[in-house]
Every structure is written in structure tokens, then in C-alpha cells.
Amino acid sequence: MTIGKCVSLTVVAALCGAMAVAVPASAQTVKIGLINTYSGPMASNGDQIEKAINLFMKLGQCKLPPGVNLEIIKRDDTGINPETAKRLAQELIVRDKVQMITGVVWTPNALSIAPLVTEAKVPFIIMNAGTAMITERSPYIARTSFTLWQSSYPMGTWAAKRFKTAYVAVADFGPGHDAQEAFTRAFTAAGGKVIGTVRMPPPTSDFAPFLQRVKDAKPDTLFVFVPAGKSATAFMKGFGDLGLGQAGIKLIGPGDIVTDEELPNMGDVPSGVMTMFHYSAAGDRPANKSFVAAYQKEYGPNAWPNFISVGAWDGMQAICDVVRAQGGKVDADKTMLLLRGWKNPNSPRGPIEIDPRTRDIVQNEYVRETKRVGGIMKNVELETFPMVKDPWKEFTQK
Ligand code: PHB
């Protein structure tokens, strides 16, 4: 609405006056576009982001100057769907005029959004998608989640001290390829031998044909990446049904395969599984205990946040911090400058920071054993690899 229209028409002028009283001159709404998976078979992953953001806002964690508000505009990408994600990002940027984009569970979706945020200069804070090279696709990307290299590379080193042979089975898309490459590189460099590799289509729920091949190959250990959520539970069922554990094959992987919220649906199969990861709902840190308690108070005693929730929780913290630092007048380049080196010493997962050089997250990785504690299956943290930078960038950029 222009001043001109207000002064030329009496009725509208009165209306403009009324609006001027209702909305203080300093009022500033910062629009954030949230692209998330709200429907389809992978929606449980999107639910983790949704719950964390809603809780963060409800608990008043987003501390903004008086008169500054966030408007979160939510859009459903329906799953691994790069074309839809691209269209949604385009609409959010052009029509809704968002000043930042966030969310995004899936790597292919993040990759399709990257060129748009570069062109429009819209900061894109990734709350999940974990393929290492995503952050290289735009100077306007920063990530608060993880990379698969961060977990799978140290897992390879750890595993080589315990097993001679490994079979590697991964979902056939970006994060799976990274998990395979990272694990294989570290495991073989430390003297282990990979005796077989299989790539499985990401939406599959029938893992039996792949697992039969693994069983026949008789490796000491099976390293697996499948997406967190329902896929992980389907995988675990296949592993149990085919009796790989009884055949003496030790299951290992990044924490996606023992995703916290699905542990109650996996029965006893994950008992003894060893994983490397940056977050466990069982983490013994005070910040995590209060996070899990708040989550369960809000969503029920059986609701468990997983790493996707924590990526979103910390992502909201980063967004609110940079909006506050700019007094609500958000500039894209200033936002990126603030995100470079952004820190939270007290995340539920431990200390975290965004590497100013790569715009990617730096965080602890924990060796965990999945086991029952007081009757509840948990990922118990045993050992810490402190402040791990994405190893892929460390290798490729040296
Ligand atoms: C990804 O698409 O990057 C992705 C999805 C689910 C996961 C991990 C990574 O569990």
C-alpha cells in the first residue's frame, strides 16, 4: 500500500491511519520457506522436522527483538521428488518472497533447489539432506545436520580394528553412495577387505534378495546405509527374518539404520548393532535430557526425537540467531557471513559449529551400541570422536 493512496482517499486514509496504529513502525516479518516431507511413505522423516520446529517456536526459543516476527511458510515435497522441490522453491522465492529457505530431508531435492537460491541470493539452511557435496553447489547454502562421510569414515576405521571382511549395502542415491565410499576408503586403508557391495533402490521395503546375497558371502560384518524412518525398520525386519545375526554377521552403519523413533518398532533385532552417529536420544548430556523431556511432554511419553529433529531444532536456532543479529532486516550476504562460524556449545547433540570455510556442520561423532536399558531399546553412546569436520571436504580440498 502506498502513502499516495492513503492521502488521496479519505476512507482509505482513515483505514491507513488505523493500520499505522495497530502495527508499530518497527514491525518486521521475516518470511522463511520450509520445504519438508508431509505426505507419502517417507512422511515420518518430515514429521521429525515439523515437531522440532513447532516445539522450538512454542517454547519461545526463538528470541527476536520487539516487533520482529518469523512467518514460516510450509510446503510439502511428498518425498524424494526433486522436480516438486524445485517448483516449491521457485514459488516460495518469486511469489511468497521468502528471505530464507530451510527444511529438506532429501539430497536430490536439496540439489534441485541449489541453483535457485544461488540465482535469487536466498540463504538455504539445510536441516537434513546429508550428501557431502551439496554445500558446494551454492555459496548460499549452510547445513545444520550432518554428512554421511562424518559418520561412515570413522566407522570404517573403527570397524577395521575388529573385522577382517565387510559387505557394504547402501541405498542407491547420494547419501548411500557417500556412505559406501567413506566406509570403504577408511576400512580398506586400515587393512580391512570389502568382499561385496550392493546398491538398493531407496524406496524399497523388500530387502530379502539383497540380504540373501550378503548371507551367502559370509562377511564378518555388514555395513549398511538406508534412509532413517520406515525404510530402516523394513531393513531391520529383513535382517532378522533371514537370520544374518544368527549366521554370525555383525551389523554396523551410520545411525540412520537404528533411528531412535523407530527402535520401538524393530523388536530385538537391533540388539548389539554398532553405529557411529552425531545424535542419540539416549545421549547423557543435560541439554539433551531437557530436549527429550520437552519433546515427550509435548508429543507423548513414547515420542522419540531423532537426528532429523535435532537438525531442525539447531537449524531454527541458527535462523533465529542470524535474524536477531540483523535486527530483523535480513540481508542475504550478511546472513551467510553470520552463519559462517555460527556456534552452539550446548546443542542436544553436544557442541556444534558451522565451519566458516565450508559452511558445513562440525560436531562430535559417537560410537553407539543399541541395547535395552530398563526395557527400552536405546542407542547408548560409548566413545566420542570430537568435533569431526566433513572428511570428504578435508580430502578433496587439500
Ligand atoms: C538424504 O537424502 O541426504 C538423507 C535422507 C535420509 C537419511 C540420511 C540422508 O537418513
mmCIF file of C-alpha atoms and ligand atoms in Angstrom:
data_model
loop_
_atom_site.group_PDB
_atom_site.id
_atom_site.type_symbol
_atom_site.label_atom_id
_atom_site.label_comp_id
_atom_site.label_asym_id
_atom_site.label_seq_id
_atom_site.Cartn_x
_atom_site.Cartn_y
_atom_site.Cartn_z
ATOM 1 C CA MET A 1 0.000 0.000 0.000
ATOM 2 C CA THR A 2 1.451 3.369 -0.962
ATOM 3 C CA ILE A 3 1.319 6.616 1.012
ATOM 4 C CA GLY A 4 -0.162 8.289 -2.092
ATOM 5 C CA LYS A 5 -3.285 6.131 -1.981
ATOM 6 C CA CYS A 6 -3.691 6.814 1.739
ATOM 7 C CA VAL A 7 -3.748 10.584 1.434
ATOM 8 C CA SER A 8 -5.871 10.866 -1.700
ATOM 9 C CA LEU A 9 -8.896 8.919 -0.427
ATOM 10 C CA THR A 10 -10.444 9.883 2.915
ATOM 11 C CA VAL A 11 -11.927 6.477 3.698
ATOM 12 C CA VAL A 12 -8.719 4.677 2.912
ATOM 13 C CA ALA A 13 -6.757 7.346 4.754
ATOM 14 C CA ALA A 14 -8.715 6.528 7.910
ATOM 15 C CA LEU A 15 -8.009 2.875 7.324
ATOM 16 C CA CYS A 16 -4.307 3.554 6.786
ATOM 17 C CA GLY A 17 -4.253 5.536 9.995
ATOM 18 C CA ALA A 18 -5.860 2.677 11.861
ATOM 19 C CA MET A 19 -3.303 0.251 10.440
ATOM 20 C CA ALA A 20 -0.479 2.549 11.393
ATOM 21 C CA VAL A 21 -1.659 2.432 14.999
ATOM 22 C CA ALA A 22 -2.077 -1.357 15.031
ATOM 23 C CA VAL A 23 1.336 -2.138 13.524
ATOM 24 C CA PRO A 24 4.347 -0.382 15.064
ATOM 25 C CA ALA A 25 6.699 1.325 12.642
ATOM 26 C CA SER A 26 9.458 -1.156 13.565
ATOM 27 C CA ALA A 27 7.303 -4.251 12.830
ATOM 28 C CA GLN A 28 9.208 -6.644 10.651
ATOM 29 C CA THR A 29 8.095 -10.049 9.453
ATOM 30 C CA VAL A 30 10.841 -12.323 8.207
ATOM 31 C CA LYS A 31 9.483 -14.946 5.823
ATOM 32 C CA ILE A 32 11.028 -18.409 5.936
ATOM 33 C CA GLY A 33 10.095 -21.056 3.352
ATOM 34 C CA LEU A 34 10.050 -24.560 4.849
ATOM 35 C CA ILE A 35 10.236 -27.393 2.303
ATOM 36 C CA ASN A 36 9.503 -30.660 4.053
ATOM 37 C CA THR A 37 8.002 -34.135 3.519
ATOM 38 C CA TYR A 38 4.491 -34.067 4.949
ATOM 39 C CA SER A 39 2.932 -36.896 2.914
ATOM 40 C CA GLY A 40 3.845 -40.147 1.163
ATOM 41 C CA PRO A 41 5.631 -43.215 2.530
ATOM 42 C CA MET A 42 8.608 -41.171 3.850
ATOM 43 C CA ALA A 43 6.491 -38.658 5.809
ATOM 44 C CA SER A 44 7.691 -39.873 9.216
ATOM 45 C CA ASN A 45 11.024 -38.147 8.479
ATOM 46 C CA GLY A 46 9.269 -34.857 7.746
ATOM 47 C CA ASP A 47 7.301 -35.258 10.947
ATOM 48 C CA GLN A 48 10.578 -35.069 12.902
ATOM 49 C CA ILE A 49 11.358 -31.672 11.355
ATOM 50 C CA GLU A 50 7.803 -30.428 11.876
ATOM 51 C CA LYS A 51 7.693 -31.459 15.531
ATOM 52 C CA ALA A 52 11.086 -29.920 16.335
ATOM 53 C CA ILE A 53 10.281 -26.567 14.690
ATOM 54 C CA ASN A 54 6.860 -26.330 16.320
ATOM 55 C CA LEU A 55 8.331 -27.157 19.723
ATOM 56 C CA PHE A 56 11.164 -24.655 19.286
ATOM 57 C CA MET A 57 8.707 -21.870 18.488
ATOM 58 C CA LYS A 58 6.183 -22.887 21.152
ATOM 59 C CA LEU A 59 8.811 -22.905 23.904
ATOM 60 C CA GLY A 60 9.867 -19.363 22.968
ATOM 61 C CA GLN A 61 13.369 -20.456 21.956
ATOM 62 C CA CYS A 62 13.316 -18.039 19.025
ATOM 63 C CA LYS A 63 14.391 -14.832 20.732
ATOM 64 C CA LEU A 64 13.817 -11.877 18.413
ATOM 65 C CA PRO A 65 13.866 -8.106 19.020
ATOM 66 C CA PRO A 66 10.492 -6.470 19.784
ATOM 67 C CA GLY A 67 8.383 -6.110 16.630
ATOM 68 C CA VAL A 68 10.313 -8.768 14.684
ATOM 69 C CA ASN A 69 8.423 -11.962 13.783
ATOM 70 C CA LEU A 70 9.056 -15.092 11.777
ATOM 71 C CA GLU A 71 6.456 -16.285 9.307
ATOM 72 C CA ILE A 72 7.146 -19.914 8.389
ATOM 73 C CA ILE A 73 5.545 -20.859 5.069
ATOM 74 C CA LYS A 74 5.313 -24.650 4.835
ATOM 75 C CA ARG A 75 5.339 -26.686 1.636
ATOM 76 C CA ASP A 76 5.127 -30.468 1.033
ATOM 77 C CA ASP A 77 7.657 -32.070 -1.340
ATOM 78 C CA THR A 78 5.966 -35.502 -0.779
ATOM 79 C CA GLY A 79 9.287 -37.411 -0.619
ATOM 80 C CA ILE A 80 12.323 -37.873 -2.898
ATOM 81 C CA ASN A 81 10.958 -35.598 -5.567
ATOM 82 C CA PRO A 82 13.453 -33.070 -6.990
ATOM 83 C CA GLU A 83 11.064 -31.599 -9.572
ATOM 84 C CA THR A 84 8.430 -30.815 -6.925
ATOM 85 C CA ALA A 85 11.033 -29.395 -4.561
ATOM 86 C CA LYS A 86 12.356 -27.127 -7.305
ATOM 87 C CA ARG A 87 8.870 -25.852 -8.160
ATOM 88 C CA LEU A 88 8.088 -25.202 -4.494
ATOM 89 C CA ALA A 89 11.356 -23.297 -4.005
ATOM 90 C CA GLN A 90 10.653 -21.237 -7.098
ATOM 91 C CA GLU A 91 7.165 -20.310 -5.844
ATOM 92 C CA LEU A 92 8.427 -19.512 -2.362
ATOM 93 C CA ILE A 93 11.115 -17.230 -3.766
ATOM 94 C CA VAL A 94 9.152 -15.496 -6.519
ATOM 95 C CA ARG A 95 5.589 -15.390 -5.198
ATOM 96 C CA ASP A 96 5.946 -15.515 -1.414
ATOM 97 C CA LYS A 97 9.208 -13.556 -1.391
ATOM 98 C CA VAL A 98 10.777 -15.637 1.368
ATOM 99 C CA GLN A 99 14.086 -14.386 2.742
ATOM 100 C CA MET A 100 15.418 -17.851 3.594
ATOM 101 C CA ILE A 101 14.627 -21.439 2.688
ATOM 102 C CA THR A 102 15.007 -24.314 5.126
ATOM 103 C CA GLY A 103 13.990 -27.930 5.853
ATOM 104 C CA VAL A 104 14.660 -30.521 3.080
ATOM 105 C CA VAL A 105 15.051 -34.124 4.140
ATOM 106 C CA TRP A 106 16.313 -35.465 0.806
ATOM 107 C CA THR A 107 19.560 -34.921 -1.094
ATOM 108 C CA PRO A 108 18.031 -34.948 -4.611
ATOM 109 C CA ASN A 109 15.601 -32.227 -3.504
ATOM 110 C CA ALA A 110 18.351 -30.079 -1.979
ATOM 111 C CA LEU A 111 20.383 -30.380 -5.194
ATOM 112 C CA SER A 112 17.462 -29.195 -7.323
ATOM 113 C CA ILE A 113 16.943 -26.156 -5.060
ATOM 114 C CA ALA A 114 20.624 -25.113 -5.008
ATOM 115 C CA PRO A 115 20.779 -23.259 -8.374
ATOM 116 C CA LEU A 116 17.631 -21.289 -7.497
ATOM 117 C CA VAL A 117 18.952 -19.986 -4.192
ATOM 118 C CA THR A 118 22.211 -19.009 -5.896
ATOM 119 C CA GLU A 119 20.427 -17.052 -8.577
ATOM 120 C CA ALA A 120 17.984 -15.363 -6.191
ATOM 121 C CA LYS A 121 20.552 -14.942 -3.363
ATOM 122 C CA VAL A 122 18.327 -16.614 -0.781
ATOM 123 C CA PRO A 123 20.129 -18.317 2.141
ATOM 124 C CA PHE A 124 19.261 -22.025 2.311
ATOM 125 C CA ILE A 125 19.718 -23.639 5.730
ATOM 126 C CA ILE A 126 19.636 -27.426 5.260
ATOM 127 C CA MET A 127 18.137 -29.289 8.211
ATOM 128 C CA ASN A 128 18.761 -32.837 6.966
ATOM 129 C CA ALA A 129 19.990 -33.754 3.451
ATOM 130 C CA GLY A 130 23.458 -35.228 4.094
ATOM 131 C CA THR A 131 25.392 -35.816 0.864
ATOM 132 C CA ALA A 132 28.765 -34.125 1.314
ATOM 133 C CA MET A 133 28.932 -32.103 -1.906
ATOM 134 C CA ILE A 134 25.551 -30.350 -1.519
ATOM 135 C CA THR A 135 27.129 -27.377 0.248
ATOM 136 C CA GLU A 136 29.489 -26.905 -2.706
ATOM 137 C CA ARG A 137 26.536 -26.316 -5.014
ATOM 138 C CA SER A 138 25.797 -22.805 -3.736
ATOM 139 C CA PRO A 139 27.520 -20.143 -1.621
ATOM 140 C CA TYR A 140 24.042 -19.530 -0.130
ATOM 141 C CA ILE A 141 23.854 -22.983 1.494
ATOM 142 C CA ALA A 142 24.729 -23.724 5.133
ATOM 143 C CA ARG A 143 23.975 -27.052 6.835
ATOM 144 C CA THR A 144 22.968 -27.822 10.439
ATOM 145 C CA SER A 145 22.537 -31.593 10.011
ATOM 146 C CA PHE A 146 25.452 -33.895 9.120
ATOM 147 C CA THR A 147 27.237 -35.585 6.255
ATOM 148 C CA LEU A 148 27.321 -39.330 5.708
ATOM 149 C CA TRP A 149 31.112 -39.068 5.454
ATOM 150 C CA GLN A 150 31.185 -37.699 9.012
ATOM 151 C CA SER A 151 29.821 -40.973 10.397
ATOM 152 C CA SER A 152 30.834 -43.595 7.829
ATOM 153 C CA TYR A 153 34.519 -42.675 7.541
ATOM 154 C CA PRO A 154 35.297 -43.025 11.290
ATOM 155 C CA MET A 155 33.086 -46.148 11.289
ATOM 156 C CA GLY A 156 35.431 -47.684 8.685
ATOM 157 C CA THR A 157 38.478 -47.013 10.853
ATOM 158 C CA TRP A 158 36.700 -48.375 13.938
ATOM 159 C CA ALA A 159 35.495 -51.496 12.101
ATOM 160 C CA ALA A 160 38.929 -52.392 10.671
ATOM 161 C CA LYS A 161 40.189 -52.905 14.225
ATOM 162 C CA ARG A 162 37.509 -55.558 14.798
ATOM 163 C CA PHE A 163 36.658 -57.229 11.475
ATOM 164 C CA LYS A 164 38.704 -58.606 8.562
ATOM 165 C CA THR A 165 35.971 -58.667 5.906
ATOM 166 C CA ALA A 166 32.937 -56.468 5.237
ATOM 167 C CA TYR A 167 29.996 -56.414 2.864
ATOM 168 C CA VAL A 168 28.638 -52.947 2.030
ATOM 169 C CA ALA A 169 24.916 -52.440 1.260
ATOM 170 C CA VAL A 170 23.609 -48.933 0.615
ATOM 171 C CA ALA A 171 20.524 -47.162 -0.735
ATOM 172 C CA ASP A 172 21.246 -46.185 -4.328
ATOM 173 C CA PHE A 173 21.290 -42.393 -4.120
ATOM 174 C CA GLY A 174 23.606 -39.610 -2.901
ATOM 175 C CA PRO A 175 23.833 -40.353 0.834
ATOM 176 C CA GLY A 176 24.193 -44.100 0.165
ATOM 177 C CA HIS A 177 26.991 -43.529 -2.342
ATOM 178 C CA ASP A 178 28.778 -41.298 0.177
ATOM 179 C CA ALA A 179 28.357 -43.838 2.986
ATOM 180 C CA GLN A 180 29.772 -46.586 0.748
ATOM 181 C CA GLU A 181 32.750 -44.535 -0.421
ATOM 182 C CA ALA A 182 33.588 -43.190 3.034
ATOM 183 C CA PHE A 183 33.362 -46.545 4.810
ATOM 184 C CA THR A 184 35.246 -48.419 2.089
ATOM 185 C CA ARG A 185 38.052 -45.864 1.984
ATOM 186 C CA ALA A 186 38.668 -45.913 5.738
ATOM 187 C CA PHE A 187 38.129 -49.670 6.177
ATOM 188 C CA THR A 188 40.493 -50.687 3.382
ATOM 189 C CA ALA A 189 43.107 -48.059 4.320
ATOM 190 C CA ALA A 190 43.220 -49.644 7.791
ATOM 191 C CA GLY A 191 43.683 -53.161 6.378
ATOM 192 C CA GLY A 192 40.067 -54.425 6.038
ATOM 193 C CA LYS A 193 38.743 -56.121 2.890
ATOM 194 C CA VAL A 194 35.380 -55.318 1.275
ATOM 195 C CA ILE A 195 34.199 -58.626 -0.240
ATOM 196 C CA GLY A 196 30.978 -57.359 -1.807
ATOM 197 C CA THR A 197 28.882 -54.270 -2.425
ATOM 198 C CA VAL A 198 25.226 -53.857 -3.284
ATOM 199 C CA ARG A 199 23.147 -50.756 -4.025
ATOM 200 C CA MET A 200 19.427 -50.981 -3.233
ATOM 201 C CA PRO A 201 16.676 -48.701 -4.611
ATOM 202 C CA PRO A 202 15.911 -46.072 -1.911
ATOM 203 C CA PRO A 203 12.140 -46.594 -1.567
ATOM 204 C CA THR A 204 12.363 -50.405 -1.321
ATOM 205 C CA SER A 205 10.873 -52.206 1.645
ATOM 206 C CA ASP A 206 11.823 -55.701 0.435
ATOM 207 C CA PHE A 207 15.444 -56.219 1.343
ATOM 208 C CA ALA A 208 15.401 -60.049 1.250
ATOM 209 C CA PRO A 209 17.043 -60.512 -2.190
ATOM 210 C CA PHE A 210 19.938 -58.204 -1.215
ATOM 211 C CA LEU A 211 20.343 -59.748 2.214
ATOM 212 C CA GLN A 212 20.426 -63.298 0.816
ATOM 213 C CA ARG A 213 23.478 -62.343 -1.257
ATOM 214 C CA VAL A 214 25.145 -60.952 1.851
ATOM 215 C CA LYS A 215 24.380 -64.093 3.843
ATOM 216 C CA ASP A 216 25.879 -66.304 1.138
ATOM 217 C CA ALA A 217 29.080 -64.206 1.051
ATOM 218 C CA LYS A 218 29.663 -64.767 4.823
ATOM 219 C CA PRO A 219 31.390 -61.456 5.700
ATOM 220 C CA ASP A 220 32.480 -60.728 9.285
ATOM 221 C CA THR A 221 30.409 -57.539 9.209
ATOM 222 C CA LEU A 222 27.687 -55.898 7.115
ATOM 223 C CA PHE A 223 27.897 -52.115 6.792
ATOM 224 C CA VAL A 224 24.522 -50.631 5.800
ATOM 225 C CA PHE A 225 23.025 -47.265 4.945
ATOM 226 C CA VAL A 226 19.295 -46.986 4.305
ATOM 227 C CA PRO A 227 17.295 -43.800 4.962
ATOM 228 C CA ALA A 228 16.086 -43.336 8.528
ATOM 229 C CA GLY A 229 12.431 -43.941 9.370
ATOM 230 C CA LYS A 230 10.266 -46.714 7.931
ATOM 231 C CA SER A 231 12.969 -47.928 5.474
ATOM 232 C CA ALA A 232 15.292 -48.636 8.399
ATOM 233 C CA THR A 233 12.592 -50.660 10.152
ATOM 234 C CA ALA A 234 11.863 -52.654 6.977
ATOM 235 C CA PHE A 235 15.581 -53.333 6.596
ATOM 236 C CA MET A 236 15.904 -54.470 10.202
ATOM 237 C CA LYS A 237 12.969 -56.855 9.721
ATOM 238 C CA GLY A 238 14.668 -58.406 6.658
ATOM 239 C CA PHE A 239 17.930 -58.764 8.579
ATOM 240 C CA GLY A 240 16.076 -60.574 11.393
ATOM 241 C CA ASP A 241 13.912 -62.758 9.109
ATOM 242 C CA LEU A 242 16.888 -64.033 7.113
ATOM 243 C CA GLY A 243 18.843 -64.821 10.281
ATOM 244 C CA LEU A 244 22.001 -62.869 9.377
ATOM 245 C CA GLY A 245 22.731 -62.177 13.037
ATOM 246 C CA GLN A 246 22.480 -65.895 13.908
ATOM 247 C CA ALA A 247 24.819 -66.583 10.958
ATOM 248 C CA GLY A 248 27.447 -64.516 12.814
ATOM 249 C CA ILE A 249 27.309 -61.387 10.625
ATOM 250 C CA LYS A 250 27.679 -58.250 12.747
ATOM 251 C CA LEU A 251 25.521 -55.318 11.575
ATOM 252 C CA ILE A 252 27.137 -51.874 11.597
ATOM 253 C CA GLY A 253 26.459 -48.496 9.949
ATOM 254 C CA PRO A 254 25.681 -44.836 10.432
ATOM 255 C CA GLY A 255 22.898 -44.175 12.967
ATOM 256 C CA ASP A 256 20.203 -43.882 10.288
ATOM 257 C CA ILE A 257 19.685 -47.670 10.481
ATOM 258 C CA VAL A 258 18.729 -47.530 14.181
ATOM 259 C CA THR A 259 16.740 -44.290 14.008
ATOM 260 C CA ASP A 260 15.586 -43.503 17.566
ATOM 261 C CA GLU A 261 11.856 -43.065 16.921
ATOM 262 C CA GLU A 262 11.613 -46.437 15.136
ATOM 263 C CA LEU A 263 13.519 -48.515 17.722
ATOM 264 C CA PRO A 264 10.263 -49.484 19.484
ATOM 265 C CA ASN A 265 9.034 -50.950 16.139
ATOM 266 C CA MET A 266 12.178 -53.006 15.477
ATOM 267 C CA GLY A 267 11.778 -55.636 18.216
ATOM 268 C CA ASP A 268 15.019 -57.227 19.415
ATOM 269 C CA VAL A 269 16.750 -57.375 16.016
ATOM 270 C CA PRO A 270 18.887 -54.223 16.566
ATOM 271 C CA SER A 271 20.246 -55.511 19.872
ATOM 272 C CA GLY A 272 24.044 -55.375 19.613
ATOM 273 C CA VAL A 273 24.135 -53.294 16.402
ATOM 274 C CA MET A 274 27.072 -50.854 16.451
ATOM 275 C CA THR A 275 26.739 -47.463 14.793
ATOM 276 C CA MET A 276 28.593 -44.151 14.501
ATOM 277 C CA PHE A 277 26.472 -41.002 14.684
ATOM 278 C CA HIS A 278 26.173 -37.439 15.933
ATOM 279 C CA TYR A 279 22.918 -37.846 17.857
ATOM 280 C CA SER A 280 21.196 -40.346 20.096
ATOM 281 C CA ALA A 281 18.001 -39.643 22.042
ATOM 282 C CA ALA A 282 19.746 -41.558 24.861
ATOM 283 C CA GLY A 283 22.656 -39.066 24.931
ATOM 284 C CA ASP A 284 23.600 -38.302 28.517
ATOM 285 C CA ARG A 285 24.026 -34.515 28.150
ATOM 286 C CA PRO A 286 21.865 -32.139 30.243
ATOM 287 C CA ALA A 287 20.858 -30.232 27.069
ATOM 288 C CA ASN A 288 19.692 -33.498 25.520
ATOM 289 C CA LYS A 289 17.840 -34.632 28.620
ATOM 290 C CA SER A 290 15.835 -31.412 28.724
ATOM 291 C CA PHE A 291 15.252 -31.562 24.935
ATOM 292 C CA VAL A 292 13.891 -35.131 25.094
ATOM 293 C CA ALA A 293 11.800 -34.286 28.195
ATOM 294 C CA ALA A 294 10.248 -31.254 26.448
ATOM 295 C CA TYR A 295 9.606 -33.342 23.312
ATOM 296 C CA GLN A 296 7.861 -36.076 25.270
ATOM 297 C CA LYS A 297 5.872 -33.580 27.331
ATOM 298 C CA GLU A 298 4.566 -32.103 24.083
ATOM 299 C CA TYR A 299 4.138 -35.235 21.956
ATOM 300 C CA GLY A 300 3.682 -38.067 24.470
ATOM 301 C CA PRO A 301 5.905 -40.385 26.523
ATOM 302 C CA ASN A 302 6.593 -42.702 23.561
ATOM 303 C CA ALA A 303 7.611 -39.945 21.124
ATOM 304 C CA TRP A 304 11.357 -40.006 20.499
ATOM 305 C CA PRO A 305 13.196 -37.238 18.671
ATOM 306 C CA ASN A 306 15.849 -38.461 16.261
ATOM 307 C CA PHE A 307 18.760 -36.751 14.476
ATOM 308 C CA ILE A 308 16.365 -35.155 11.968
ATOM 309 C CA SER A 309 14.550 -33.408 14.813
ATOM 310 C CA VAL A 310 17.863 -32.189 16.193
ATOM 311 C CA GLY A 311 18.995 -30.926 12.776
ATOM 312 C CA ALA A 312 15.782 -28.889 12.631
ATOM 313 C CA TRP A 313 15.997 -27.726 16.253
ATOM 314 C CA ASP A 314 19.532 -26.422 15.742
ATOM 315 C CA GLY A 315 18.594 -25.057 12.318
ATOM 316 C CA MET A 316 15.883 -22.934 13.925
ATOM 317 C CA GLN A 317 18.396 -21.725 16.492
ATOM 318 C CA ALA A 318 20.755 -20.647 13.706
ATOM 319 C CA ILE A 319 17.954 -18.908 11.793
ATOM 320 C CA CYS A 320 16.703 -17.040 14.865
ATOM 321 C CA ASP A 321 20.250 -16.035 15.856
ATOM 322 C CA VAL A 322 21.028 -14.512 12.453
ATOM 323 C CA VAL A 323 17.671 -12.735 12.245
ATOM 324 C CA ARG A 324 18.222 -11.300 15.723
ATOM 325 C CA ALA A 325 21.775 -10.211 14.900
ATOM 326 C CA GLN A 326 20.400 -8.182 11.972
ATOM 327 C CA GLY A 327 17.534 -6.649 13.969
ATOM 328 C CA GLY A 328 15.058 -8.335 11.599
ATOM 329 C CA LYS A 329 16.358 -6.573 8.467
ATOM 330 C CA VAL A 330 17.706 -9.655 6.789
ATOM 331 C CA ASP A 331 20.349 -9.286 4.109
ATOM 332 C CA ALA A 332 21.410 -12.443 2.247
ATOM 333 C CA ASP A 333 25.165 -11.867 2.275
ATOM 334 C CA LYS A 334 25.175 -10.664 5.895
ATOM 335 C CA THR A 335 23.161 -13.787 6.797
ATOM 336 C CA MET A 336 25.763 -16.047 5.166
ATOM 337 C CA LEU A 337 28.553 -14.163 6.924
ATOM 338 C CA LEU A 338 26.814 -14.721 10.263
ATOM 339 C CA LEU A 339 26.185 -18.400 9.513
ATOM 340 C CA ARG A 340 29.871 -18.933 8.723
ATOM 341 C CA GLY A 341 31.314 -19.683 12.144
ATOM 342 C CA TRP A 342 27.908 -19.811 13.905
ATOM 343 C CA LYS A 343 28.228 -21.917 17.077
ATOM 344 C CA ASN A 344 26.085 -23.608 19.679
ATOM 345 C CA PRO A 345 28.161 -25.061 22.525
ATOM 346 C CA ASN A 346 25.085 -26.658 24.021
ATOM 347 C CA SER A 347 23.067 -28.482 21.358
ATOM 348 C CA PRO A 348 21.288 -31.697 22.423
ATOM 349 C CA ARG A 349 23.987 -33.490 20.368
ATOM 350 C CA GLY A 350 26.915 -31.690 22.066
ATOM 351 C CA PRO A 351 28.902 -28.670 20.822
ATOM 352 C CA ILE A 352 28.368 -27.740 17.174
ATOM 353 C CA GLU A 353 29.632 -25.094 14.795
ATOM 354 C CA ILE A 354 29.403 -24.211 11.134
ATOM 355 C CA ASP A 355 32.825 -24.309 9.501
ATOM 356 C CA PRO A 356 33.371 -20.772 8.135
ATOM 357 C CA ARG A 357 35.269 -22.170 5.146
ATOM 358 C CA THR A 358 32.838 -24.876 4.001
ATOM 359 C CA ARG A 359 29.523 -23.715 5.587
ATOM 360 C CA ASP A 360 29.100 -27.302 6.802
ATOM 361 C CA ILE A 361 28.493 -28.568 10.326
ATOM 362 C CA VAL A 362 31.319 -29.640 12.661
ATOM 363 C CA GLN A 363 30.262 -31.949 15.500
ATOM 364 C CA ASN A 364 31.067 -34.950 17.686
ATOM 365 C CA GLU A 365 30.584 -38.448 16.363
ATOM 366 C CA TYR A 366 29.702 -41.121 18.915
ATOM 367 C CA VAL A 367 30.263 -44.884 18.782
ATOM 368 C CA ARG A 368 26.990 -46.384 19.975
ATOM 369 C CA GLU A 369 25.664 -49.807 20.859
ATOM 370 C CA THR A 370 21.964 -50.492 20.508
ATOM 371 C CA LYS A 371 20.667 -52.314 23.567
ATOM 372 C CA ARG A 372 17.816 -52.477 26.041
ATOM 373 C CA VAL A 373 18.130 -50.175 29.027
ATOM 374 C CA GLY A 374 15.321 -50.515 31.583
ATOM 375 C CA GLY A 375 13.297 -52.435 28.995
ATOM 376 C CA ILE A 376 13.625 -49.734 26.308
ATOM 377 C CA MET A 377 15.820 -50.185 23.219
ATOM 378 C CA LYS A 378 18.336 -47.306 23.096
ATOM 379 C CA ASN A 379 21.429 -46.187 21.218
ATOM 380 C CA VAL A 380 23.911 -45.997 24.084
ATOM 381 C CA GLU A 381 26.892 -43.727 23.408
ATOM 382 C CA LEU A 382 30.196 -45.394 24.316
ATOM 383 C CA GLU A 383 33.010 -43.344 22.788
ATOM 384 C CA THR A 384 33.393 -39.854 21.300
ATOM 385 C CA PHE A 385 35.271 -38.685 18.212
ATOM 386 C CA PRO A 386 35.344 -34.944 18.975
ATOM 387 C CA MET A 387 34.439 -32.174 16.523
ATOM 388 C CA VAL A 388 34.638 -34.072 13.245
ATOM 389 C CA LYS A 389 34.729 -31.987 10.050
ATOM 390 C CA ASP A 390 33.263 -33.468 6.875
ATOM 391 C CA PRO A 391 36.134 -35.804 5.821
ATOM 392 C CA TRP A 392 35.146 -35.633 2.133
ATOM 393 C CA LYS A 393 35.893 -31.904 2.068
ATOM 394 C CA GLU A 394 39.081 -32.436 4.026
ATOM 395 C CA PHE A 395 40.236 -34.916 1.315
ATOM 396 C CA THR A 396 39.023 -33.122 -1.789
ATOM 397 C CA GLN A 397 40.057 -29.636 -0.788
ATOM 398 C CA LYS A 398 43.608 -30.360 0.333
HETATM 399 C C1 PHB B 1 19.481 -37.603 2.343
HETATM 400 O O1 PHB B 1 18.673 -37.650 1.387
HETATM 401 O O2 PHB B 1 20.508 -36.914 2.273
HETATM 402 C C2 PHB B 1 19.220 -38.437 3.538
HETATM 403 C C3 PHB B 1 17.953 -38.946 3.788
HETATM 404 C C4 PHB B 1 17.717 -39.759 4.898
HETATM 405 C C5 PHB B 1 18.767 -40.048 5.756
HETATM 406 C C6 PHB B 1 20.037 -39.520 5.533
HETATM 407 C C7 PHB B 1 20.270 -38.723 4.419
HETATM 408 O O3 PHB B 1 18.577 -40.879 6.801
#
